[in-house]
Amino acid sequence: MIIVLRPDATEEQIQHLVDLISEKGLRAHLSRGTERTIIGCIGDESKIQDIPFLAIPGVESAMPILEPYKLASKSFHPEKSRFPVGNVTVGGDEIVVVAGPCSVEPNQTLFETARAVKKAGAKILRGGAFKPRTSPYDFCGLGEEGLRMLDEARQETGLPIVTEVMDTREVELVYRYADAFQIGARNAQNFNLLREVGKYDKPVFLKRGMSMTIKELLMSAEYIISQGNPHVVLVERGIRTFETATRNTLDIAAVPVLQHKSHLPVFVDPSHAAGDWRYVTKLACAAVACGADGLMIEVHPNPERAFSDGAQSLKFEKFEMLMQTIRPIAEAVGRFVAEGA
Ligand code: PEP
Ligand code: MN
């Protein structure tokens, strides 16, 4: 159930409604827009069905949220969500590019890449310290040492960092270093992990699981938001289909569908969708044209030597070209991509 308040509703009237809802054992989530405030009632709605909301001062309308996801839905929060990731705002007119190597490696890769992507206009640095690998014998990341290196790269470049957290036991550790959590495709329905990052006050980049429907992705976002953390970025990164020419099939339609159903920013990761550097720029162009709020791109100075995902990683000059290519497309759809610094 959502209760839309009149623009002139007073704080006392709002608090009265919150108390009424809470007394019945439901949670009242306030969404304060520029125009008006909406209260989302989360819990067993049968307990509040007899409350005559329309007769209560300050209330304009009350209606059920039909979707199974509530706090992630547009009905609850009609305006687009916009929030900071470190010193960068996502969900605004700027198309924010997150870039960096797949893994933080025990060499200079992260630092060289951080400088190069910043110069090309990327606003957030990525790099995995905890890597979900298909084989347990592959490089699984540097753990806390990788987080320390990310911190150093942030200090040097000023770029905020996003890095994957794989385990509930490591959330606190990752929180200490990162500006934002990443939940990987393989953990996108790890409900305990989703709940855990939902208890923290840093944004979460939630990748779509490789076999997840759009509705399931929004339900995963709901797990995070329901714990109190509203700052979720949805990331389309390709799904498994019968097609094998690309690593995953980029579901470009997910961008407008998610933006229609949800207020959360929607990013596209063309690197993991393509699996091949040759297709990454084209898919990035499609994502920008389609209205994506940001991109996540894997970049490496020497992809043949990358510890993970070399085949899909762009060399510095290719990444620079990608940034040049997407700028006019962003402008054509009323957005912009920052110049390099
Ligand atoms: C990654 O970003 O390096 C990664 C492992 O992505 P995904 O979870 O989308 O496969
Ligand atoms: Mn990767």
mmCIF file of C-alpha atoms and ligand atoms in Angstrom:
data_model
loop_
_atom_site.group_PDB
_atom_site.id
_atom_site.type_symbol
_atom_site.label_atom_id
_atom_site.label_comp_id
_atom_site.label_asym_id
_atom_site.label_seq_id
_atom_site.Cartn_x
_atom_site.Cartn_y
_atom_site.Cartn_z
ATOM 1 C CA MET A 1 0.000 0.000 0.000
ATOM 2 C CA ILE A 2 1.230 3.485 -0.772
ATOM 3 C CA ILE A 3 -0.188 6.634 0.724
ATOM 4 C CA VAL A 4 0.353 9.793 -1.285
ATOM 5 C CA LEU A 5 0.318 12.902 0.884
ATOM 6 C CA ARG A 6 -0.999 16.303 -0.072
ATOM 7 C CA PRO A 7 1.730 18.848 -0.907
ATOM 8 C CA ASP A 8 0.714 20.823 2.186
ATOM 9 C CA ALA A 9 0.750 17.854 4.593
ATOM 10 C CA THR A 10 2.395 18.824 7.874
ATOM 11 C CA GLU A 11 5.119 16.912 9.722
ATOM 12 C CA GLU A 12 2.611 16.130 12.513
ATOM 13 C CA GLN A 13 0.169 14.628 9.998
ATOM 14 C CA ILE A 14 2.962 12.533 8.481
ATOM 15 C CA GLN A 15 4.105 11.318 11.899
ATOM 16 C CA HIS A 16 0.523 10.450 12.842
ATOM 17 C CA LEU A 17 0.224 8.221 9.758
ATOM 18 C CA VAL A 18 3.592 6.586 10.423
ATOM 19 C CA ASP A 19 2.468 5.818 13.994
ATOM 20 C CA LEU A 20 -0.844 4.367 12.816
ATOM 21 C CA ILE A 21 0.923 2.061 10.370
ATOM 22 C CA SER A 22 3.648 1.041 12.824
ATOM 23 C CA GLU A 23 1.075 0.236 15.531
ATOM 24 C CA LYS A 24 -0.389 -2.363 13.183
ATOM 25 C CA GLY A 25 3.000 -4.023 12.858
ATOM 26 C CA LEU A 26 3.868 -2.721 9.370
ATOM 27 C CA ARG A 27 6.909 -0.675 8.422
ATOM 28 C CA ALA A 28 6.369 2.815 7.054
ATOM 29 C CA HIS A 29 8.974 3.940 4.508
ATOM 30 C CA LEU A 30 8.973 7.631 3.719
ATOM 31 C CA SER A 31 9.891 8.821 0.269
ATOM 32 C CA ARG A 32 10.241 12.601 0.176
ATOM 33 C CA GLY A 33 10.106 13.899 -3.378
ATOM 34 C CA THR A 34 10.428 17.507 -4.486
ATOM 35 C CA GLU A 35 6.653 17.671 -5.048
ATOM 36 C CA ARG A 36 5.228 15.452 -2.365
ATOM 37 C CA THR A 37 5.865 12.766 0.206
ATOM 38 C CA ILE A 38 4.791 9.152 -0.221
ATOM 39 C CA ILE A 39 4.528 6.590 2.561
ATOM 40 C CA GLY A 40 5.086 2.959 1.603
ATOM 41 C CA CYS A 41 3.523 0.438 4.014
ATOM 42 C CA ILE A 42 5.522 -2.772 4.065
ATOM 43 C CA GLY A 43 4.156 -5.894 5.733
ATOM 44 C CA ASP A 44 0.821 -7.662 6.096
ATOM 45 C CA GLU A 45 -1.557 -5.250 4.349
ATOM 46 C CA SER A 46 -4.666 -7.015 5.631
ATOM 47 C CA LYS A 47 -3.904 -5.408 9.014
ATOM 48 C CA ILE A 48 -4.370 -1.879 7.668
ATOM 49 C CA GLN A 49 -7.158 -2.437 5.186
ATOM 50 C CA ASP A 50 -9.780 -1.057 7.560
ATOM 51 C CA ILE A 51 -7.971 2.220 8.191
ATOM 52 C CA PRO A 52 -9.897 4.965 6.333
ATOM 53 C CA PHE A 53 -6.761 6.651 5.005
ATOM 54 C CA LEU A 54 -8.669 8.999 2.710
ATOM 55 C CA ALA A 55 -10.435 10.512 5.726
ATOM 56 C CA ILE A 56 -7.184 11.287 7.527
ATOM 57 C CA PRO A 57 -5.893 14.874 7.215
ATOM 58 C CA GLY A 58 -2.940 15.278 4.867
ATOM 59 C CA VAL A 59 -3.748 12.232 2.736
ATOM 60 C CA GLU A 60 -4.423 12.691 -0.959
ATOM 61 C CA SER A 61 -4.736 9.085 -2.099
ATOM 62 C CA ALA A 62 -4.031 5.525 -0.993
ATOM 63 C CA MET A 63 -3.600 2.538 -3.258
ATOM 64 C CA PRO A 64 -2.066 -0.904 -3.277
ATOM 65 C CA ILE A 65 1.324 -1.471 -4.942
ATOM 66 C CA LEU A 66 0.549 -4.289 -7.324
ATOM 67 C CA GLU A 67 4.147 -5.291 -8.041
ATOM 68 C CA PRO A 68 5.811 -7.795 -5.662
ATOM 69 C CA TYR A 69 8.702 -5.351 -5.284
ATOM 70 C CA LYS A 70 7.523 -2.299 -3.395
ATOM 71 C CA LEU A 71 10.358 0.027 -2.372
ATOM 72 C CA ALA A 72 12.138 -0.545 -5.699
ATOM 73 C CA SER A 73 9.032 0.303 -7.704
ATOM 74 C CA LYS A 74 8.172 3.533 -9.464
ATOM 75 C CA SER A 75 4.780 3.631 -7.745
ATOM 76 C CA PHE A 76 6.495 4.118 -4.402
ATOM 77 C CA HIS A 77 9.061 6.585 -5.700
ATOM 78 C CA PRO A 78 7.855 8.216 -8.939
ATOM 79 C CA GLU A 79 10.951 10.379 -9.346
ATOM 80 C CA LYS A 80 14.244 8.890 -10.517
ATOM 81 C CA SER A 81 16.630 8.161 -7.669
ATOM 82 C CA ARG A 82 19.820 10.133 -7.662
ATOM 83 C CA PHE A 83 22.508 9.626 -5.042
ATOM 84 C CA PRO A 84 26.246 9.975 -4.461
ATOM 85 C CA VAL A 85 28.894 7.308 -4.919
ATOM 86 C CA GLY A 86 31.838 8.960 -3.189
ATOM 87 C CA ASN A 87 32.091 12.383 -4.841
ATOM 88 C CA VAL A 88 30.077 11.403 -7.941
ATOM 89 C CA THR A 89 26.314 11.548 -8.442
ATOM 90 C CA VAL A 90 24.567 8.681 -10.216
ATOM 91 C CA GLY A 91 21.052 8.888 -11.638
ATOM 92 C CA GLY A 92 21.373 12.500 -12.869
ATOM 93 C CA ASP A 93 21.963 13.851 -16.375
ATOM 94 C CA GLU A 94 25.553 12.662 -16.394
ATOM 95 C CA ILE A 95 26.222 9.185 -17.735
ATOM 96 C CA VAL A 96 28.734 7.921 -15.204
ATOM 97 C CA VAL A 97 31.431 5.563 -16.439
ATOM 98 C CA VAL A 98 32.931 3.050 -14.023
ATOM 99 C CA ALA A 99 36.150 1.541 -15.374
ATOM 100 C CA GLY A 100 39.130 -0.488 -14.281
ATOM 101 C CA PRO A 101 40.648 -3.927 -14.403
ATOM 102 C CA CYS A 102 38.597 -7.046 -13.698
ATOM 103 C CA SER A 103 40.892 -7.952 -10.779
ATOM 104 C CA VAL A 104 43.264 -6.025 -8.590
ATOM 105 C CA GLU A 105 46.537 -7.773 -9.483
ATOM 106 C CA PRO A 106 49.819 -8.036 -7.584
ATOM 107 C CA ASN A 107 51.503 -5.490 -9.897
ATOM 108 C CA GLN A 108 51.051 -1.901 -11.121
ATOM 109 C CA THR A 109 47.995 -2.625 -13.327
ATOM 110 C CA LEU A 110 45.449 -0.977 -11.046
ATOM 111 C CA PHE A 111 47.427 2.262 -10.684
ATOM 112 C CA GLU A 112 48.266 2.581 -14.374
ATOM 113 C CA THR A 113 44.661 1.847 -15.293
ATOM 114 C CA ALA A 114 43.259 4.265 -12.717
ATOM 115 C CA ARG A 115 45.331 7.115 -14.213
ATOM 116 C CA ALA A 116 44.390 6.193 -17.784
ATOM 117 C CA VAL A 117 40.636 5.850 -17.208
ATOM 118 C CA LYS A 118 40.524 9.078 -15.223
ATOM 119 C CA LYS A 119 42.272 10.892 -18.060
ATOM 120 C CA ALA A 120 39.680 9.493 -20.474
ATOM 121 C CA GLY A 121 36.727 10.662 -18.354
ATOM 122 C CA ALA A 122 35.795 7.687 -16.148
ATOM 123 C CA LYS A 123 34.393 8.828 -12.792
ATOM 124 C CA ILE A 124 34.568 5.658 -10.674
ATOM 125 C CA LEU A 125 37.326 3.038 -10.442
ATOM 126 C CA ARG A 126 36.468 -0.669 -10.362
ATOM 127 C CA GLY A 127 38.624 -3.675 -9.499
ATOM 128 C CA GLY A 128 37.914 -6.980 -7.792
ATOM 129 C CA ALA A 129 39.784 -7.983 -4.634
ATOM 130 C CA PHE A 130 37.432 -10.926 -4.024
ATOM 131 C CA LYS A 131 36.857 -12.693 -7.330
ATOM 132 C CA PRO A 132 34.095 -15.197 -8.022
ATOM 133 C CA ARG A 133 35.833 -17.614 -10.393
ATOM 134 C CA THR A 134 34.233 -20.575 -12.137
ATOM 135 C CA SER A 135 37.257 -22.701 -11.251
ATOM 136 C CA PRO A 136 38.659 -22.787 -7.716
ATOM 137 C CA TYR A 137 42.132 -23.105 -9.260
ATOM 138 C CA ASP A 138 41.908 -19.709 -10.962
ATOM 139 C CA PHE A 139 43.159 -16.456 -9.394
ATOM 140 C CA CYS A 140 40.608 -15.623 -6.702
ATOM 141 C CA GLY A 141 41.815 -12.119 -5.837
ATOM 142 C CA LEU A 142 44.169 -10.477 -3.333
ATOM 143 C CA GLY A 143 41.589 -10.011 -0.577
ATOM 144 C CA GLU A 144 42.415 -7.228 1.884
ATOM 145 C CA GLU A 145 45.715 -6.440 0.152
ATOM 146 C CA GLY A 146 43.642 -5.693 -2.971
ATOM 147 C CA LEU A 147 41.383 -3.399 -0.959
ATOM 148 C CA ARG A 148 44.444 -1.527 0.326
ATOM 149 C CA MET A 149 45.648 -1.049 -3.229
ATOM 150 C CA LEU A 150 42.231 0.268 -4.250
ATOM 151 C CA ASP A 151 42.422 2.747 -1.392
ATOM 152 C CA GLU A 152 45.864 3.851 -2.581
ATOM 153 C CA ALA A 153 44.604 4.285 -6.152
ATOM 154 C CA ARG A 154 41.708 6.371 -4.843
ATOM 155 C CA GLN A 155 44.075 8.567 -2.865
ATOM 156 C CA GLU A 156 46.238 9.109 -5.907
ATOM 157 C CA THR A 157 43.470 9.794 -8.438
ATOM 158 C CA GLY A 158 40.514 10.954 -6.340
ATOM 159 C CA LEU A 159 38.305 8.380 -8.076
ATOM 160 C CA PRO A 160 35.815 6.637 -5.771
ATOM 161 C CA ILE A 161 36.062 2.843 -5.822
ATOM 162 C CA VAL A 162 33.564 0.050 -6.263
ATOM 163 C CA THR A 163 34.557 -3.525 -5.520
ATOM 164 C CA GLU A 164 32.805 -6.850 -5.190
ATOM 165 C CA VAL A 165 31.847 -8.399 -1.881
ATOM 166 C CA MET A 166 31.140 -12.139 -2.030
ATOM 167 C CA ASP A 167 30.510 -13.171 1.534
ATOM 168 C CA THR A 168 28.488 -11.845 4.452
ATOM 169 C CA ARG A 169 31.612 -12.241 6.620
ATOM 170 C CA GLU A 170 33.535 -9.767 4.450
ATOM 171 C CA VAL A 171 30.945 -6.986 4.192
ATOM 172 C CA GLU A 172 32.358 -5.043 7.154
ATOM 173 C CA LEU A 173 35.891 -5.271 5.734
ATOM 174 C CA VAL A 174 34.873 -4.159 2.235
ATOM 175 C CA TYR A 175 32.790 -1.348 3.744
ATOM 176 C CA ARG A 176 35.910 0.056 5.443
ATOM 177 C CA TYR A 177 37.708 0.513 2.111
ATOM 178 C CA ALA A 178 35.141 0.880 -0.686
ATOM 179 C CA ASP A 179 32.883 3.764 -1.687
ATOM 180 C CA ALA A 180 30.346 1.267 -3.025
ATOM 181 C CA PHE A 181 29.754 -2.465 -2.883
ATOM 182 C CA GLN A 182 29.385 -4.621 -5.961
ATOM 183 C CA ILE A 183 27.232 -7.730 -5.773
ATOM 184 C CA GLY A 184 28.244 -10.022 -8.621
ATOM 185 C CA ALA A 185 25.983 -11.914 -10.987
ATOM 186 C CA ARG A 186 26.690 -15.182 -9.166
ATOM 187 C CA ASN A 187 25.551 -13.737 -5.858
ATOM 188 C CA ALA A 188 22.634 -11.707 -7.134
ATOM 189 C CA GLN A 189 20.201 -14.014 -5.334
ATOM 190 C CA ASN A 190 22.319 -14.639 -2.258
ATOM 191 C CA PHE A 191 19.613 -13.237 -0.036
ATOM 192 C CA ASN A 192 21.673 -13.179 3.152
ATOM 193 C CA LEU A 193 24.386 -11.171 1.404
ATOM 194 C CA LEU A 194 21.783 -8.786 -0.042
ATOM 195 C CA ARG A 195 20.287 -8.269 3.409
ATOM 196 C CA GLU A 196 23.728 -7.660 4.882
ATOM 197 C CA VAL A 197 24.760 -4.904 2.443
ATOM 198 C CA GLY A 198 21.279 -3.465 2.972
ATOM 199 C CA LYS A 199 22.292 -2.641 6.552
ATOM 200 C CA TYR A 200 25.132 -0.339 5.449
ATOM 201 C CA ASP A 201 25.082 3.248 4.230
ATOM 202 C CA LYS A 202 27.118 2.847 1.038
ATOM 203 C CA PRO A 203 25.621 2.303 -2.416
ATOM 204 C CA VAL A 204 25.359 -1.163 -3.944
ATOM 205 C CA PHE A 205 25.984 -1.981 -7.609
ATOM 206 C CA LEU A 206 23.766 -5.022 -8.059
ATOM 207 C CA LYS A 207 24.603 -7.123 -11.118
ATOM 208 C CA ARG A 208 21.830 -9.074 -12.787
ATOM 209 C CA GLY A 209 22.291 -12.810 -12.294
ATOM 210 C CA MET A 210 22.904 -14.699 -15.510
ATOM 211 C CA SER A 211 19.559 -16.482 -15.328
ATOM 212 C CA MET A 212 17.550 -13.816 -13.583
ATOM 213 C CA THR A 213 14.388 -12.233 -14.908
ATOM 214 C CA ILE A 214 13.919 -8.500 -14.583
ATOM 215 C CA LYS A 215 11.360 -9.084 -11.864
ATOM 216 C CA GLU A 216 13.828 -11.217 -9.911
ATOM 217 C CA LEU A 217 16.474 -8.514 -10.230
ATOM 218 C CA LEU A 218 14.043 -6.007 -8.760
ATOM 219 C CA MET A 219 13.188 -8.441 -5.965
ATOM 220 C CA SER A 220 16.909 -8.669 -5.151
ATOM 221 C CA ALA A 221 17.079 -4.866 -5.033
ATOM 222 C CA GLU A 222 14.060 -4.993 -2.719
ATOM 223 C CA TYR A 223 16.008 -7.219 -0.297
ATOM 224 C CA ILE A 224 18.682 -4.525 -0.025
ATOM 225 C CA ILE A 225 16.322 -1.550 0.231
ATOM 226 C CA SER A 226 14.051 -3.270 2.744
ATOM 227 C CA GLN A 227 16.981 -3.315 5.192
ATOM 228 C CA GLY A 228 17.262 0.455 5.020
ATOM 229 C CA ASN A 229 19.755 1.063 2.190
ATOM 230 C CA PRO A 230 17.912 2.751 -0.705
ATOM 231 C CA HIS A 231 21.027 3.335 -2.819
ATOM 232 C CA VAL A 232 20.997 0.485 -5.306
ATOM 233 C CA VAL A 233 22.323 0.687 -8.873
ATOM 234 C CA LEU A 234 20.917 -2.015 -11.159
ATOM 235 C CA VAL A 235 23.505 -3.411 -13.577
ATOM 236 C CA GLU A 236 22.525 -5.289 -16.731
ATOM 237 C CA ARG A 237 25.558 -7.427 -17.665
ATOM 238 C CA GLY A 238 24.118 -9.963 -20.082
ATOM 239 C CA ILE A 239 22.153 -13.125 -19.481
ATOM 240 C CA ARG A 240 22.535 -16.750 -20.572
ATOM 241 C CA THR A 241 20.662 -17.649 -23.709
ATOM 242 C CA PHE A 242 21.123 -20.279 -26.438
ATOM 243 C CA GLU A 243 23.537 -17.892 -28.187
ATOM 244 C CA THR A 244 27.215 -18.703 -27.743
ATOM 245 C CA ALA A 245 28.841 -16.130 -30.049
ATOM 246 C CA THR A 246 29.022 -13.740 -27.120
ATOM 247 C CA ARG A 247 29.799 -14.660 -23.521
ATOM 248 C CA ASN A 248 26.315 -13.552 -22.475
ATOM 249 C CA THR A 249 23.445 -11.939 -24.351
ATOM 250 C CA LEU A 250 23.159 -8.248 -23.516
ATOM 251 C CA ASP A 251 19.494 -7.674 -22.744
ATOM 252 C CA ILE A 252 19.363 -4.078 -23.936
ATOM 253 C CA ALA A 253 15.585 -4.019 -23.433
ATOM 254 C CA ALA A 254 16.231 -4.382 -19.713
ATOM 255 C CA VAL A 255 17.290 -0.710 -19.654
ATOM 256 C CA PRO A 256 13.935 0.876 -20.618
ATOM 257 C CA VAL A 257 11.971 -1.853 -18.845
ATOM 258 C CA LEU A 258 13.836 -1.351 -15.560
ATOM 259 C CA GLN A 259 13.544 2.428 -15.877
ATOM 260 C CA HIS A 260 9.823 2.078 -16.491
ATOM 261 C CA LYS A 261 9.285 -0.149 -13.476
ATOM 262 C CA SER A 262 11.814 1.286 -11.041
ATOM 263 C CA HIS A 263 13.277 4.586 -9.899
ATOM 264 C CA LEU A 264 16.748 3.098 -9.433
ATOM 265 C CA PRO A 265 19.650 4.063 -11.743
ATOM 266 C CA VAL A 266 20.350 1.474 -14.440
ATOM 267 C CA PHE A 267 23.911 0.780 -15.598
ATOM 268 C CA VAL A 268 25.111 -1.508 -18.372
ATOM 269 C CA ASP A 269 28.260 -3.641 -18.282
ATOM 270 C CA PRO A 270 29.011 -4.458 -21.922
ATOM 271 C CA SER A 271 32.320 -6.152 -21.023
ATOM 272 C CA HIS A 272 30.827 -9.188 -19.289
ATOM 273 C CA ALA A 273 28.011 -9.326 -21.842
ATOM 274 C CA ALA A 274 30.346 -9.384 -24.848
ATOM 275 C CA GLY A 275 33.212 -11.423 -23.450
ATOM 276 C CA ASP A 276 35.255 -10.021 -26.357
ATOM 277 C CA TRP A 277 36.811 -6.523 -26.466
ATOM 278 C CA ARG A 278 35.800 -6.135 -30.129
ATOM 279 C CA TYR A 279 32.111 -5.794 -29.266
ATOM 280 C CA VAL A 280 32.370 -3.699 -26.109
ATOM 281 C CA THR A 281 32.281 -0.207 -27.665
ATOM 282 C CA LYS A 282 29.325 -1.036 -29.932
ATOM 283 C CA LEU A 283 27.322 -2.380 -27.008
ATOM 284 C CA ALA A 284 28.285 0.642 -24.909
ATOM 285 C CA CYS A 285 26.923 2.893 -27.676
ATOM 286 C CA ALA A 286 23.654 0.957 -27.692
ATOM 287 C CA ALA A 287 23.385 1.250 -23.910
ATOM 288 C CA VAL A 288 23.923 5.018 -23.951
ATOM 289 C CA ALA A 289 21.456 5.490 -26.815
ATOM 290 C CA CYS A 290 18.965 3.385 -24.901
ATOM 291 C CA GLY A 291 19.050 5.608 -21.817
ATOM 292 C CA ALA A 292 21.471 3.823 -19.486
ATOM 293 C CA ASP A 293 22.523 5.953 -16.513
ATOM 294 C CA GLY A 294 26.049 4.619 -16.602
ATOM 295 C CA LEU A 295 28.467 2.015 -17.901
ATOM 296 C CA MET A 296 30.875 -0.411 -16.282
ATOM 297 C CA ILE A 297 33.866 -1.242 -18.474
ATOM 298 C CA GLU A 298 36.877 -3.506 -17.954
ATOM 299 C CA VAL A 299 40.190 -1.918 -18.940
ATOM 300 C CA HIS A 300 43.716 -3.363 -18.785
ATOM 301 C CA PRO A 301 47.103 -2.106 -20.019
ATOM 302 C CA ASN A 302 48.085 -5.529 -21.291
ATOM 303 C CA PRO A 303 45.002 -7.757 -21.670
ATOM 304 C CA GLU A 304 47.008 -10.806 -22.742
ATOM 305 C CA ARG A 305 48.627 -10.769 -19.321
ATOM 306 C CA ALA A 306 45.438 -10.036 -17.328
ATOM 307 C CA PHE A 307 44.790 -12.300 -14.345
ATOM 308 C CA SER A 308 41.093 -12.477 -15.332
ATOM 309 C CA ASP A 309 38.798 -11.436 -18.183
ATOM 310 C CA GLY A 310 41.622 -10.330 -20.506
ATOM 311 C CA ALA A 311 39.636 -11.241 -23.630
ATOM 312 C CA GLN A 312 37.004 -8.617 -22.906
ATOM 313 C CA SER A 313 39.284 -5.914 -21.505
ATOM 314 C CA LEU A 314 39.974 -2.756 -23.493
ATOM 315 C CA LYS A 315 43.480 -1.357 -23.828
ATOM 316 C CA PHE A 316 43.850 2.283 -22.774
ATOM 317 C CA GLU A 317 43.594 3.767 -26.264
ATOM 318 C CA LYS A 318 40.520 1.661 -27.069
ATOM 319 C CA PHE A 319 38.876 2.853 -23.872
ATOM 320 C CA GLU A 320 39.736 6.448 -24.744
ATOM 321 C CA MET A 321 38.067 5.880 -28.120
ATOM 322 C CA LEU A 322 34.987 4.401 -26.463
ATOM 323 C CA MET A 323 34.656 7.546 -24.357
ATOM 324 C CA GLN A 324 34.974 9.768 -27.441
ATOM 325 C CA THR A 325 32.399 7.672 -29.285
ATOM 326 C CA ILE A 326 29.729 7.744 -26.607
ATOM 327 C CA ARG A 327 29.876 11.518 -25.943
ATOM 328 C CA PRO A 328 27.867 12.653 -29.003
ATOM 329 C CA ILE A 329 25.399 9.791 -28.450
ATOM 330 C CA ALA A 330 24.894 10.918 -24.859
ATOM 331 C CA GLU A 331 24.246 14.470 -26.068
ATOM 332 C CA ALA A 332 21.754 13.231 -28.653
ATOM 333 C CA VAL A 333 19.678 11.694 -25.848
ATOM 334 C CA GLY A 334 19.933 14.739 -23.581
ATOM 335 C CA ARG A 335 22.732 13.459 -21.344
ATOM 336 C CA PHE A 336 26.468 14.050 -21.069
ATOM 337 C CA VAL A 337 29.679 12.168 -20.384
ATOM 338 C CA ALA A 338 32.368 14.070 -18.476
ATOM 339 C CA GLU A 339 35.593 15.086 -20.151
ATOM 340 C CA GLY A 340 38.770 13.527 -18.832
ATOM 341 C CA ALA A 341 40.755 15.085 -16.026
HETATM 342 C C1 PEP B 1 33.157 -8.508 -12.565
HETATM 343 O O1 PEP B 1 32.597 -7.396 -12.554
HETATM 344 O O2 PEP B 1 34.388 -8.669 -12.729
HETATM 345 C C2 PEP B 1 32.301 -9.711 -12.484
HETATM 346 C C3 PEP B 1 32.742 -10.848 -11.969
HETATM 347 O O3 PEP B 1 31.072 -9.486 -12.998
HETATM 348 P P1 PEP B 1 29.762 -10.423 -13.016
HETATM 349 O O4 PEP B 1 29.427 -10.684 -11.590
HETATM 350 O O5 PEP B 1 28.761 -9.584 -13.739
HETATM 351 O O6 PEP B 1 30.128 -11.681 -13.778
HETATM 352 MN MN MN B 2 35.446 -9.429 -14.809
#
